[in-house]
Tab-separated table of C-alpha atoms in Angstrom:
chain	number	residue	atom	x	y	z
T	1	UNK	CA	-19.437	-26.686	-16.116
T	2	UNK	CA	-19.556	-29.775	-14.100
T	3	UNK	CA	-15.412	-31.219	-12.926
T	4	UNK	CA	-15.449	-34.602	-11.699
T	5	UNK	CA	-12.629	-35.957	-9.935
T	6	UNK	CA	-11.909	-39.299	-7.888
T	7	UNK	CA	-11.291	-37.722	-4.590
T	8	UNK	CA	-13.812	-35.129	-3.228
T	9	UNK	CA	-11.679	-33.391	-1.009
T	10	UNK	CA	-9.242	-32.357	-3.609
T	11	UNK	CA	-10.503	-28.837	-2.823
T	12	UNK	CA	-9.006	-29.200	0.882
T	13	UNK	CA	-5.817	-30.568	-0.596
T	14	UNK	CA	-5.322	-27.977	-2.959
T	15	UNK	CA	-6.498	-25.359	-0.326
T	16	UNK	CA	-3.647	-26.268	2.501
T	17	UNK	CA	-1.125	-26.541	-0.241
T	18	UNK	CA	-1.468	-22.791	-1.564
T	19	UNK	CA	-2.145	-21.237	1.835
T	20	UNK	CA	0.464	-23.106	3.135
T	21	UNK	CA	3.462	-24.082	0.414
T	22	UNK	CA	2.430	-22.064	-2.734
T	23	UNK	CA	1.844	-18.340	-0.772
T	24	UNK	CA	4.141	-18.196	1.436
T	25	UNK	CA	7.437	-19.906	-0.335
T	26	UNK	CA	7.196	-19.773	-4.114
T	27	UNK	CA	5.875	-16.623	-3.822
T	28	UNK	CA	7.297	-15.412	-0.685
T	29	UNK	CA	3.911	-13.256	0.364
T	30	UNK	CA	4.384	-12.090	4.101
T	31	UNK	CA	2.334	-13.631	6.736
T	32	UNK	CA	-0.077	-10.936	6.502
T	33	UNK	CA	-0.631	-11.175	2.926
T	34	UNK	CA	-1.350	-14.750	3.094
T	35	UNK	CA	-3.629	-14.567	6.138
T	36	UNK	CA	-5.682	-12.019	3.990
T	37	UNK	CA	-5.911	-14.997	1.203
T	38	UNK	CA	-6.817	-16.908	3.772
T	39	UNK	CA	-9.985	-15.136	5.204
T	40	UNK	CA	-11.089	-14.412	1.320
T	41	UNK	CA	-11.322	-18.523	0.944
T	42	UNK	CA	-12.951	-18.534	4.560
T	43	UNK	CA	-15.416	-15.880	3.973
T	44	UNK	CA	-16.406	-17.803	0.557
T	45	UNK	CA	-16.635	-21.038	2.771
T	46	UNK	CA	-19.301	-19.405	5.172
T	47	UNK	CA	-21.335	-18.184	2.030
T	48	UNK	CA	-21.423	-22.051	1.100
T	49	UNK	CA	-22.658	-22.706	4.297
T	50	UNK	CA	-25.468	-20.018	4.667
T	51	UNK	CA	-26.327	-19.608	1.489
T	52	UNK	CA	-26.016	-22.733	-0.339
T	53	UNK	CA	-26.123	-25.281	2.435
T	54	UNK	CA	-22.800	-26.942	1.540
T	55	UNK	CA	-21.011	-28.151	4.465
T	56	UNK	CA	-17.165	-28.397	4.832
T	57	UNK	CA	-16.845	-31.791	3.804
T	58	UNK	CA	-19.033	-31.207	1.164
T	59	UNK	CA	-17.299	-28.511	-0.100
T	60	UNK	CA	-15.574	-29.449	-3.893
T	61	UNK	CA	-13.694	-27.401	-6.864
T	62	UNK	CA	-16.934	-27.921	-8.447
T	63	UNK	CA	-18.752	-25.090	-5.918
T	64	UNK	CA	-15.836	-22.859	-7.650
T	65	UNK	CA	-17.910	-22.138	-10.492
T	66	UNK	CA	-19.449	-18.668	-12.031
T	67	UNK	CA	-22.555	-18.559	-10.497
T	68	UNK	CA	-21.925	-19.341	-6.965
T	69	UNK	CA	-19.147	-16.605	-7.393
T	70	UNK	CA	-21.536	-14.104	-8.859
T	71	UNK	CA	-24.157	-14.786	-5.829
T	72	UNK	CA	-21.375	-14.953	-3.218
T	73	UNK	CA	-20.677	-10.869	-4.735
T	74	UNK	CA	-24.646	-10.115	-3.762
T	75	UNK	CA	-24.087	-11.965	-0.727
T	76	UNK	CA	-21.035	-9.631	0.271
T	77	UNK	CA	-23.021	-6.620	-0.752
T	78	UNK	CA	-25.771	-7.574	1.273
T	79	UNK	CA	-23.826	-7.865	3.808
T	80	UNK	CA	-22.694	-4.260	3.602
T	81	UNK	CA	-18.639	-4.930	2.231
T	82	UNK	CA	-17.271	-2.386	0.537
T	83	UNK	CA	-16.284	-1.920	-2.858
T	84	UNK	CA	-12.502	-2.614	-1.818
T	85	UNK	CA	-13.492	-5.477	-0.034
T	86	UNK	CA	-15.181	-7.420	-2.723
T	87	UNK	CA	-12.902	-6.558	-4.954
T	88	UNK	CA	-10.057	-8.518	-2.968
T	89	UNK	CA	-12.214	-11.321	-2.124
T	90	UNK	CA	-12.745	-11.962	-5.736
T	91	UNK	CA	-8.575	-11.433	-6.357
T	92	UNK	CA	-7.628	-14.192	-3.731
T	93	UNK	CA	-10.544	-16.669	-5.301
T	94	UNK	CA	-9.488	-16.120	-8.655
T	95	UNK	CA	-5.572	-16.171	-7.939
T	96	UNK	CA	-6.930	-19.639	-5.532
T	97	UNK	CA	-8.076	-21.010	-8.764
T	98	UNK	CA	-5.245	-19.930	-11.345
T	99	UNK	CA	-2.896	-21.796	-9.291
T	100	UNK	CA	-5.316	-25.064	-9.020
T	101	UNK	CA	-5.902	-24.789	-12.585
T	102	UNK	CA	-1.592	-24.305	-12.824
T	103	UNK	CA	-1.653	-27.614	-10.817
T	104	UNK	CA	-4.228	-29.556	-12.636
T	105	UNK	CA	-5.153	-28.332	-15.907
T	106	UNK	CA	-8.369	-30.177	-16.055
T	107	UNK	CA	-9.408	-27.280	-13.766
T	108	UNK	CA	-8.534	-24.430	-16.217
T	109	UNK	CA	-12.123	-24.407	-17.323
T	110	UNK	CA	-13.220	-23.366	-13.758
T	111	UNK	CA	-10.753	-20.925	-13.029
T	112	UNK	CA	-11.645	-19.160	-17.203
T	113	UNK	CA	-15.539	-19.085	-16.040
T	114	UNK	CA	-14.542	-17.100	-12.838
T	115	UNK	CA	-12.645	-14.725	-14.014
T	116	UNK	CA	-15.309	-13.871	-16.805
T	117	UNK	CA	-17.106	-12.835	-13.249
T	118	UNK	CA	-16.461	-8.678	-13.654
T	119	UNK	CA	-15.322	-6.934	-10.496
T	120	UNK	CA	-17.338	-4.074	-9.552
T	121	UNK	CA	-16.726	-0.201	-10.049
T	122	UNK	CA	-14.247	1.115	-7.714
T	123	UNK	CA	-14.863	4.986	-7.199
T	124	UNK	CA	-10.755	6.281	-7.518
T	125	UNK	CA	-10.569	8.356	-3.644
T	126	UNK	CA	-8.324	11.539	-4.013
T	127	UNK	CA	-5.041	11.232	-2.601
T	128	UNK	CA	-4.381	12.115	0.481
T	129	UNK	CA	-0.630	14.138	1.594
T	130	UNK	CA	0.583	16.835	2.969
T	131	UNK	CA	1.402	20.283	2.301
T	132	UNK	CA	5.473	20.984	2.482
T	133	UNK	CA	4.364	23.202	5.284
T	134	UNK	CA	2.376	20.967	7.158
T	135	UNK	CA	5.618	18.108	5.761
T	136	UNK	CA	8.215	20.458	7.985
T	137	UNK	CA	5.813	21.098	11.173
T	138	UNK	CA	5.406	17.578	11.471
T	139	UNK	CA	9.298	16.189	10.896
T	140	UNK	CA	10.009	18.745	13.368
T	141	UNK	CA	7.556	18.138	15.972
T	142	UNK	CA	9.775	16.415	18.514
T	143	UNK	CA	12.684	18.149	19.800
T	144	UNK	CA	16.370	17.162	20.708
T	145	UNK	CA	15.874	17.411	24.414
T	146	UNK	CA	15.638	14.123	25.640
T	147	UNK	CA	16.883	10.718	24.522
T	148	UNK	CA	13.292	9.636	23.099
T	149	UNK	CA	12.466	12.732	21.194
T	150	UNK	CA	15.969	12.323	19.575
T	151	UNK	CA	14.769	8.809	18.472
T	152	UNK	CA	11.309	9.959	17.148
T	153	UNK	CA	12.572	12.856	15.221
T	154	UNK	CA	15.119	9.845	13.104
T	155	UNK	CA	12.263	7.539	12.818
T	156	UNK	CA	9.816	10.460	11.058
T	157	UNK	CA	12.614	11.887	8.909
T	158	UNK	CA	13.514	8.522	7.953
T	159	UNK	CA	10.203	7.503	7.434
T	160	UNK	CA	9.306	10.369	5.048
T	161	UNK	CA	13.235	10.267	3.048
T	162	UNK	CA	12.634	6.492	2.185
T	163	UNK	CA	9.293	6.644	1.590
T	164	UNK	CA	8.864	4.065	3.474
T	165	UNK	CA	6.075	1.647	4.235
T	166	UNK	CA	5.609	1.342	8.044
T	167	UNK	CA	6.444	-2.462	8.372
T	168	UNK	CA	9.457	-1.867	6.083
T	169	UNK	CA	11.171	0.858	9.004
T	170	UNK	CA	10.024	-1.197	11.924
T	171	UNK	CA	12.133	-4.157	10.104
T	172	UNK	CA	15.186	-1.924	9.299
T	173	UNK	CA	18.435	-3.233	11.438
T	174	UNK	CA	21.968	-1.751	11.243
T	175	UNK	CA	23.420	-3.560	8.413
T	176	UNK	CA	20.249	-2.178	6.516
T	177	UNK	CA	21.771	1.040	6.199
T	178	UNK	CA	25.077	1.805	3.524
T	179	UNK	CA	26.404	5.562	4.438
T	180	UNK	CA	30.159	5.158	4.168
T	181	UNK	CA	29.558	5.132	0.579
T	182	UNK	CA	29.747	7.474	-2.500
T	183	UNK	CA	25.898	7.688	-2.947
T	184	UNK	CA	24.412	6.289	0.772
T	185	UNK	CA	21.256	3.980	0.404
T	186	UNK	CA	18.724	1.807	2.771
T	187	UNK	CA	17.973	-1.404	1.704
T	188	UNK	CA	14.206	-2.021	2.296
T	189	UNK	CA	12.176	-5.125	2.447
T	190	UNK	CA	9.160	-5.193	0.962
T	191	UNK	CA	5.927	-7.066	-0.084
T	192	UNK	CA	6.787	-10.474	-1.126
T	193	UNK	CA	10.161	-10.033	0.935
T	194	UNK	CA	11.438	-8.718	-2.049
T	195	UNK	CA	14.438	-5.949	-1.326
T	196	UNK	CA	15.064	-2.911	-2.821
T	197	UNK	CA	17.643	-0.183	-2.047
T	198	UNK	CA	16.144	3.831	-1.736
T	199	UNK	CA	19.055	6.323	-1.821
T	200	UNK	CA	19.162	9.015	1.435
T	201	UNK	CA	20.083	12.358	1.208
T	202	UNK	CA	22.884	14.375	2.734
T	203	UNK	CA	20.982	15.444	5.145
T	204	UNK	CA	19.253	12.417	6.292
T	205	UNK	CA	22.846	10.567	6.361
T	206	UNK	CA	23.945	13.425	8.930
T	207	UNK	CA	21.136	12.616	10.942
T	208	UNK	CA	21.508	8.822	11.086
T	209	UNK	CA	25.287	9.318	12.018
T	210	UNK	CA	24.408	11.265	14.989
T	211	UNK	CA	21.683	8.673	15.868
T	212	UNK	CA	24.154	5.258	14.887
T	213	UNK	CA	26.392	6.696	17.607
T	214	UNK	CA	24.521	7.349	20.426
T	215	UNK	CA	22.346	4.921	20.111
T	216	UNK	CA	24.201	2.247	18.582
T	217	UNK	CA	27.476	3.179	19.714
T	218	UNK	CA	29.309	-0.413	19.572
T	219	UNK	CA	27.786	-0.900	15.960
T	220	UNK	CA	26.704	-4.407	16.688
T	221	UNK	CA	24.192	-6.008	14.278
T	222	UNK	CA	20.884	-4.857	16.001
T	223	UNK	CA	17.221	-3.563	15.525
T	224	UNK	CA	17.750	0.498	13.935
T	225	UNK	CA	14.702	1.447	15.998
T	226	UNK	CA	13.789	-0.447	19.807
T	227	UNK	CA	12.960	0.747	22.627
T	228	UNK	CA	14.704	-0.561	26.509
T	229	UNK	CA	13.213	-3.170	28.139
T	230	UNK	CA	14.563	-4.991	31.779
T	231	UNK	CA	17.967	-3.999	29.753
T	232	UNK	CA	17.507	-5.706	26.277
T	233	UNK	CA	16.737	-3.790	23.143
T	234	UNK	CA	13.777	-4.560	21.721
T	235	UNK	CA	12.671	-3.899	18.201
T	236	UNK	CA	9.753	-1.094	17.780
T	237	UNK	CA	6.077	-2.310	16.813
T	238	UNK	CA	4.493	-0.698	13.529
T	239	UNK	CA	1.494	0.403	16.203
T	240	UNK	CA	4.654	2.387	18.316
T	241	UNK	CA	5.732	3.826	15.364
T	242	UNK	CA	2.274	4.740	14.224
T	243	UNK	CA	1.475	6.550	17.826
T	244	UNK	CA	5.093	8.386	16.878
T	245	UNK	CA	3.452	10.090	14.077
T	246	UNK	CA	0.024	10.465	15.663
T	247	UNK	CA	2.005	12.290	18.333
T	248	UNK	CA	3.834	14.412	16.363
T	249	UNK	CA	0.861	15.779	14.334
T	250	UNK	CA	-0.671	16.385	17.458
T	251	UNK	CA	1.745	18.907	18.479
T	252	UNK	CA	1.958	20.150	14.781
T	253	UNK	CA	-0.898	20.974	14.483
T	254	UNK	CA	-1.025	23.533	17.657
T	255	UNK	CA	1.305	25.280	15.461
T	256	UNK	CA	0.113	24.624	11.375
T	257	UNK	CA	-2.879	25.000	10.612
T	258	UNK	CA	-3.237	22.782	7.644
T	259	UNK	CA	-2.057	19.842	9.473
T	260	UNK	CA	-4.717	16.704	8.707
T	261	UNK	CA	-6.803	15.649	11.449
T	262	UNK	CA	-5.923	12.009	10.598
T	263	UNK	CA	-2.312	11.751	10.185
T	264	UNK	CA	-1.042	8.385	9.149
T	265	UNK	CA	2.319	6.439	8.060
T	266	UNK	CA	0.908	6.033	4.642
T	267	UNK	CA	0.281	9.593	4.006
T	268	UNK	CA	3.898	10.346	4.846
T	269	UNK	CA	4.473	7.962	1.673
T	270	UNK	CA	2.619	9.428	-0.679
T	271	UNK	CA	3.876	12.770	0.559
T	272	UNK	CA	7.346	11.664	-0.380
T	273	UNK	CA	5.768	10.487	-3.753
T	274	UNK	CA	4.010	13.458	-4.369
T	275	UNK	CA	6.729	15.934	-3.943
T	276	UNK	CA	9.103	13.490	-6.028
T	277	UNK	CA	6.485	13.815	-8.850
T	278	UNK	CA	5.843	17.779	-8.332
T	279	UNK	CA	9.694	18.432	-8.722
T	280	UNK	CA	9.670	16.641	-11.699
T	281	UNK	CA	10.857	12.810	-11.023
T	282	UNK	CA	10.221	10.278	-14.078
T	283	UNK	CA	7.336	8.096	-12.981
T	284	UNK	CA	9.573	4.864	-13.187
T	285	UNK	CA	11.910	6.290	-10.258
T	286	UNK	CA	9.653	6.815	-8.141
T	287	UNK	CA	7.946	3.181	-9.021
T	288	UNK	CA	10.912	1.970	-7.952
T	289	UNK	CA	11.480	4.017	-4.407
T	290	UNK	CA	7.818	2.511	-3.801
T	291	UNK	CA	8.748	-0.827	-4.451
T	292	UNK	CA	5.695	-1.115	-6.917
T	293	UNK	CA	5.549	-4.036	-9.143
T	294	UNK	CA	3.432	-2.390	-11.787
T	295	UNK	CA	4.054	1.111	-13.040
T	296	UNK	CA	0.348	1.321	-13.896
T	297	UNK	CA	-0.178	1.002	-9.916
T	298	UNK	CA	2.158	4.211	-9.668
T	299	UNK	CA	1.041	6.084	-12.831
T	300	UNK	CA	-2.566	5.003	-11.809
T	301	UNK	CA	-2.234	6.391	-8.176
T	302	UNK	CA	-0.765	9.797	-8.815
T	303	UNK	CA	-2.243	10.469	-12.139
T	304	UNK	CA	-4.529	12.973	-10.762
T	305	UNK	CA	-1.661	15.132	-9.598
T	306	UNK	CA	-1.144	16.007	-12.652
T	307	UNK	CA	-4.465	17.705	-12.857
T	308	UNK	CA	-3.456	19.673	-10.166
T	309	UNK	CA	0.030	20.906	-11.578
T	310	UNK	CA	-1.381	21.546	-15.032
T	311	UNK	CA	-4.101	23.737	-12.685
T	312	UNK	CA	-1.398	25.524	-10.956
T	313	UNK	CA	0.653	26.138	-14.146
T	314	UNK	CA	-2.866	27.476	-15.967
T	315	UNK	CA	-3.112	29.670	-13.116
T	316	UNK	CA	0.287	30.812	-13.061
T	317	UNK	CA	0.354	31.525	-16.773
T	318	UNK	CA	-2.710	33.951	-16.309
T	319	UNK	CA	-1.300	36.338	-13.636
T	320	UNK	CA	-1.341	39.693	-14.896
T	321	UNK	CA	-3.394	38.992	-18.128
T	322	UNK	CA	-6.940	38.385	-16.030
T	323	UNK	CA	-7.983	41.488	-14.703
T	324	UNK	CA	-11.054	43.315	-13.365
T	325	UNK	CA	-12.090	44.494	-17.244
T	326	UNK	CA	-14.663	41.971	-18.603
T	327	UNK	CA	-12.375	39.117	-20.787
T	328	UNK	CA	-14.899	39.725	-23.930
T	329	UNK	CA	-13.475	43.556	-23.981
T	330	UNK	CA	-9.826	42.587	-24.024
T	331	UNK	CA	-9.001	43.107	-27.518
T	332	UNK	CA	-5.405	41.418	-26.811
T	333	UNK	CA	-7.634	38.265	-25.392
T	334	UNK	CA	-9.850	37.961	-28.491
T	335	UNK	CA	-6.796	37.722	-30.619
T	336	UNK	CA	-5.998	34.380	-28.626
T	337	UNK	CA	-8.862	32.992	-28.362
T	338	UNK	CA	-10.296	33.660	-31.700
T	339	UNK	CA	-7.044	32.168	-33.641
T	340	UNK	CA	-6.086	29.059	-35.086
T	341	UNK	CA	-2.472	30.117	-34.185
């Protein structure tokens, strides 16, 4: 479908305006989030280029359109991008184009052709977490001997008790934490900057007392986590608190076996989910401890656990019935399985 407009750099216009007012303040995505919108437009750009032999300036909402979408997919497949990849480079175009056709509706027709444009088959990755075994070697990996193994020990427990993404503890400060109070919680902020508050347990609030006073002893607003440097405290990177937990499965792992090879802040997350799930949490608590905004992301992403209980449970419910005499020759077995009871 052919769009004519009066200016030909309308696309440029519109571009700067979401990547620049639309991203990061009515919708108040993080600088990474937007930078990843960002490279999805640029990367479409360069196919232009290559492929089609549009320039920059040249460059118009009409090149938006189906087909140049559908050959910019082979192009990116081509080109060796994963599944994942493509997948999010056709998100940020079409989410590009909802909010041009939001701004103009005379562009609605482009952005309805795209998104007839069918993203491709994503093969669903088991989950990766730990074992409650491999949970406990890990959380207890540093010891209480020195002032930095204190610290690391209250970042991991903390960490795994929020469930936690890694950006969201690196950003925690002192005020971010409520434990004088009848049910203690940690506000977190998350994707989008929105907040939400993850309750602790008893144990966790012991922990952070002990930590709060000896290393925030005069309780002055201040990063939860930093490290000393020529005097000043300095807030700790998500890549310190990464090597943290690379550190402590390291030494875990001399001593548990089942410890990963690849240990990583995520996996601590899904841990927490996981054993929330296992022990019986409603799916729409633990949405919310997440800080999903869908509960289909949630019930999507742990759905297969379920597979797993229900095999544990089968299991469980056949101890002592399954023996070494063949199951066609157990007459109490035939009654079960030959019965519409």
């Amino acid at each position: 479908m052919k769009y004519e407009r009066k200016k030909d750099k309308d696309f440029w216009i519109l571009a700067r305006n979401y990547l620049h007012n639309y991203m990061p303040v009515t919708r108040n995505l993080s600088e990474k989030s937007v930078e990843a919108y960002k490279q999805s437009l640029k990367s479409f750009l360069l196919f232009l280029k290559e492929e089609k032999n549009i320039s920059d300036s040249r460059v118009t909402m009409d090149t938006f359109n189906r087909d140049n979408v559908q050959e910019y997919i082979k192009w990116l497949k081509e080109h060796e991008y994963s599944v994942k990849t493509i997948n999010l480079r056709l998100t940020a175009i079409r989410s590009f184009l909802k909010y041009c056709s939001e701004e103009d509706f005379m562009l609605h027709g482009i952005y309805t052709d795209v998104c007839s444009v069918r993203k491709l088959k994503e093969e669903k990755a088991p989950i990766e977490y730990l074992q409650p075994r491999a949970t406990a070697a890990i959380l207890s990996a540093f010891d209480t001997k020195t002032i930095k193994h204190r610290r690391n020990r209250m970042i991991l427990i903390l960490l795994y008790d929020t469930g936690a993404r890694v950006q969201e503890l690196a950003d925690l400060d002192i005020s971010s934490l409520h434990i004088d109070m009848i049910s203690p919680f940690v506000t977190l902020v998350g994707k989008g900057r929105k907040t939400r508050n993850v309750p602790l347990l008893e144990k966790t609030v012991k922990h952070l007392k002990g930590y709060l006073k000896e290393f925030h002893p005069g309780g002055k607003e201040a990063p939860l986590f930093y490290s000393n440097l020529n005097g000043q405290k300095h807030r700790l990177s998500t890549d310190s608190i990464s090597l943290i937990l690379t550190k402590a499965a390291e030494s875990a792992r001399t001593n548990c076996d089942i410890v990963p090879k690849h240990v990583h802040c995520h996996m601590l997350r899904k841990t927490k989910a996981m054993d929330l799930y296992k022990s019986g949490v409603p799916l729409p608590f633990i949405m919310q401890l997440l800080g999903h905004e869908s509960m289909s992301t949630t019930s999507g992403f742990y759905a297969f656990a379920t597979l797993e209980m229900m095999s544990e449970a089968m299991n469980k419910s056949t101890d002592g019935i399954v023996s070494e005499e063949k199951i066609w020759k157990n007459d109490s077995l035939k009654k079960v399985l030959y019965s519409l009871d």
